[in-house]
């Protein structure tokens, strides 16, 4: 994370009122808390995304597919790969111990991307 967002998040944590310090497995100063002041869990985000998709699909003809936070992780990785980020840097950002996981499971190719690459080959 770059310095500016880091400082902004630290400011949010410092300005909270009436929040008891919580330490879980040595981690503290959680950014996203529920109404009771406890850290949000992955299940909360998955549920929220599901509810948003259902609500959207009820009022729109073109339905959204199932979207999860993990799908956003794949999208993030794919977008960085498409911007020609160094694969080892991408592996580091994604936290993968093996470059094959980053490139073969997370960075997805698209037909448009392949076409653009082929156009770039022609002088």
mmCIF file with all atom_site columns, C-alpha atoms in Angstrom, residues 61-116:
data_model
loop_
_atom_site.group_PDB
_atom_site.id
_atom_site.type_symbol
_atom_site.label_atom_id
_atom_site.label_alt_id
_atom_site.label_comp_id
_atom_site.label_asym_id
_atom_site.label_entity_id
_atom_site.label_seq_id
_atom_site.pdbx_PDB_ins_code
_atom_site.Cartn_x
_atom_site.Cartn_y
_atom_site.Cartn_z
_atom_site.occupancy
_atom_site.B_iso_or_equiv
_atom_site.pdbx_formal_charge
_atom_site.auth_seq_id
_atom_site.auth_comp_id
_atom_site.auth_asym_id
_atom_site.auth_atom_id
_atom_site.pdbx_PDB_model_num
ATOM 1  C CA . UNK A 1 61  ? -32.958 -6.593  -17.283 1.00 0.00 ? 61  UNK A CA 1
ATOM 2  C CA . UNK A 1 62  ? -29.266 -7.431  -17.740 1.00 0.00 ? 62  UNK A CA 1
ATOM 3  C CA . UNK A 1 63  ? -28.527 -9.487  -14.644 1.00 0.00 ? 63  UNK A CA 1
ATOM 4  C CA . UNK A 1 64  ? -25.198 -9.460  -12.892 1.00 0.00 ? 64  UNK A CA 1
ATOM 5  C CA . UNK A 1 65  ? -23.452 -12.790 -12.301 1.00 0.00 ? 65  UNK A CA 1
ATOM 6  C CA . UNK A 1 66  ? -22.597 -13.967 -8.809  1.00 0.00 ? 66  UNK A CA 1
ATOM 7  C CA . UNK A 1 67  ? -19.905 -11.556 -7.569  1.00 0.00 ? 67  UNK A CA 1
ATOM 8  C CA . UNK A 1 68  ? -17.778 -12.315 -4.538  1.00 0.00 ? 68  UNK A CA 1
ATOM 9  C CA . UNK A 1 69  ? -14.850 -10.527 -2.915  1.00 0.00 ? 69  UNK A CA 1
ATOM 10 C CA . UNK A 1 70  ? -12.621 -13.338 -4.173  1.00 0.00 ? 70  UNK A CA 1
ATOM 11 C CA . UNK A 1 71  ? -13.690 -12.636 -7.764  1.00 0.00 ? 71  UNK A CA 1
ATOM 12 C CA . UNK A 1 72  ? -12.516 -9.051  -7.206  1.00 0.00 ? 72  UNK A CA 1
ATOM 13 C CA . UNK A 1 73  ? -9.125  -10.481 -6.199  1.00 0.00 ? 73  UNK A CA 1
ATOM 14 C CA . UNK A 1 74  ? -8.930  -12.328 -9.522  1.00 0.00 ? 74  UNK A CA 1
ATOM 15 C CA . UNK A 1 75  ? -9.976  -9.157  -11.374 1.00 0.00 ? 75  UNK A CA 1
ATOM 16 C CA . UNK A 1 76  ? -7.343  -7.101  -9.551  1.00 0.00 ? 76  UNK A CA 1
ATOM 17 C CA . UNK A 1 77  ? -4.622  -9.594  -10.481 1.00 0.00 ? 77  UNK A CA 1
ATOM 18 C CA . UNK A 1 78  ? -5.783  -9.791  -14.102 1.00 0.00 ? 78  UNK A CA 1
ATOM 19 C CA . UNK A 1 79  ? -5.838  -6.001  -14.497 1.00 0.00 ? 79  UNK A CA 1
ATOM 20 C CA . UNK A 1 80  ? -2.289  -5.671  -13.146 1.00 0.00 ? 80  UNK A CA 1
ATOM 21 C CA . UNK A 1 81  ? -1.080  -8.466  -15.429 1.00 0.00 ? 81  UNK A CA 1
ATOM 22 C CA . UNK A 1 82  ? -2.748  -6.760  -18.402 1.00 0.00 ? 82  UNK A CA 1
ATOM 23 C CA . UNK A 1 83  ? -0.846  -3.579  -17.525 1.00 0.00 ? 83  UNK A CA 1
ATOM 24 C CA . UNK A 1 84  ? 2.361   -5.630  -17.931 1.00 0.00 ? 84  UNK A CA 1
ATOM 25 C CA . UNK A 1 85  ? 3.318   -5.603  -14.262 1.00 0.00 ? 85  UNK A CA 1
ATOM 26 C CA . UNK A 1 86  ? 6.431   -7.634  -13.615 1.00 0.00 ? 86  UNK A CA 1
ATOM 27 C CA . UNK A 1 87  ? 5.152   -11.149 -12.804 1.00 0.00 ? 87  UNK A CA 1
ATOM 28 C CA . UNK A 1 88  ? 7.357   -11.466 -9.722  1.00 0.00 ? 88  UNK A CA 1
ATOM 29 C CA . UNK A 1 89  ? 6.030   -8.148  -8.378  1.00 0.00 ? 89  UNK A CA 1
ATOM 30 C CA . UNK A 1 90  ? 2.501   -9.347  -9.052  1.00 0.00 ? 90  UNK A CA 1
ATOM 31 C CA . UNK A 1 91  ? 3.218   -12.607 -7.247  1.00 0.00 ? 91  UNK A CA 1
ATOM 32 C CA . UNK A 1 92  ? 4.491   -10.607 -4.259  1.00 0.00 ? 92  UNK A CA 1
ATOM 33 C CA . UNK A 1 93  ? 1.427   -8.326  -4.179  1.00 0.00 ? 93  UNK A CA 1
ATOM 34 C CA . UNK A 1 94  ? -0.923  -11.304 -4.382  1.00 0.00 ? 94  UNK A CA 1
ATOM 35 C CA . UNK A 1 95  ? 0.968   -13.096 -1.609  1.00 0.00 ? 95  UNK A CA 1
ATOM 36 C CA . UNK A 1 96  ? 1.476   -16.294 -3.587  1.00 0.00 ? 96  UNK A CA 1
ATOM 37 C CA . UNK A 1 97  ? 4.417   -18.542 -2.768  1.00 0.00 ? 97  UNK A CA 1
ATOM 38 C CA . UNK A 1 98  ? 4.473   -19.862 -6.337  1.00 0.00 ? 98  UNK A CA 1
ATOM 39 C CA . UNK A 1 99  ? 4.433   -17.814 -9.557  1.00 0.00 ? 99  UNK A CA 1
ATOM 40 C CA . UNK A 1 100 ? 2.340   -20.537 -11.235 1.00 0.00 ? 100 UNK A CA 1
ATOM 41 C CA . UNK A 1 101 ? -0.574  -19.801 -8.927  1.00 0.00 ? 101 UNK A CA 1
ATOM 42 C CA . UNK A 1 102 ? -0.417  -16.109 -9.821  1.00 0.00 ? 102 UNK A CA 1
ATOM 43 C CA . UNK A 1 103 ? -0.153  -16.616 -13.575 1.00 0.00 ? 103 UNK A CA 1
ATOM 44 C CA . UNK A 1 104 ? -2.208  -19.769 -14.110 1.00 0.00 ? 104 UNK A CA 1
ATOM 45 C CA . UNK A 1 105 ? -5.037  -19.342 -11.597 1.00 0.00 ? 105 UNK A CA 1
ATOM 46 C CA . UNK A 1 106 ? -5.400  -15.606 -10.998 1.00 0.00 ? 106 UNK A CA 1
ATOM 47 C CA . UNK A 1 107 ? -4.283  -13.703 -14.108 1.00 0.00 ? 107 UNK A CA 1
ATOM 48 C CA . UNK A 1 108 ? -6.922  -14.433 -16.752 1.00 0.00 ? 108 UNK A CA 1
ATOM 49 C CA . UNK A 1 109 ? -6.464  -13.758 -20.461 1.00 0.00 ? 109 UNK A CA 1
ATOM 50 C CA . UNK A 1 110 ? -9.222  -12.223 -22.570 1.00 0.00 ? 110 UNK A CA 1
ATOM 51 C CA . UNK A 1 111 ? -9.910  -12.291 -26.294 1.00 0.00 ? 111 UNK A CA 1
ATOM 52 C CA . UNK A 1 112 ? -9.630  -8.496  -26.466 1.00 0.00 ? 112 UNK A CA 1
ATOM 53 C CA . UNK A 1 113 ? -6.288  -8.602  -24.683 1.00 0.00 ? 113 UNK A CA 1
ATOM 54 C CA . UNK A 1 114 ? -4.941  -11.262 -27.033 1.00 0.00 ? 114 UNK A CA 1
ATOM 55 C CA . UNK A 1 115 ? -6.099  -9.258  -30.073 1.00 0.00 ? 115 UNK A CA 1
ATOM 56 C CA . UNK A 1 116 ? -4.374  -6.139  -28.736 1.00 0.00 ? 116 UNK A CA 1
#
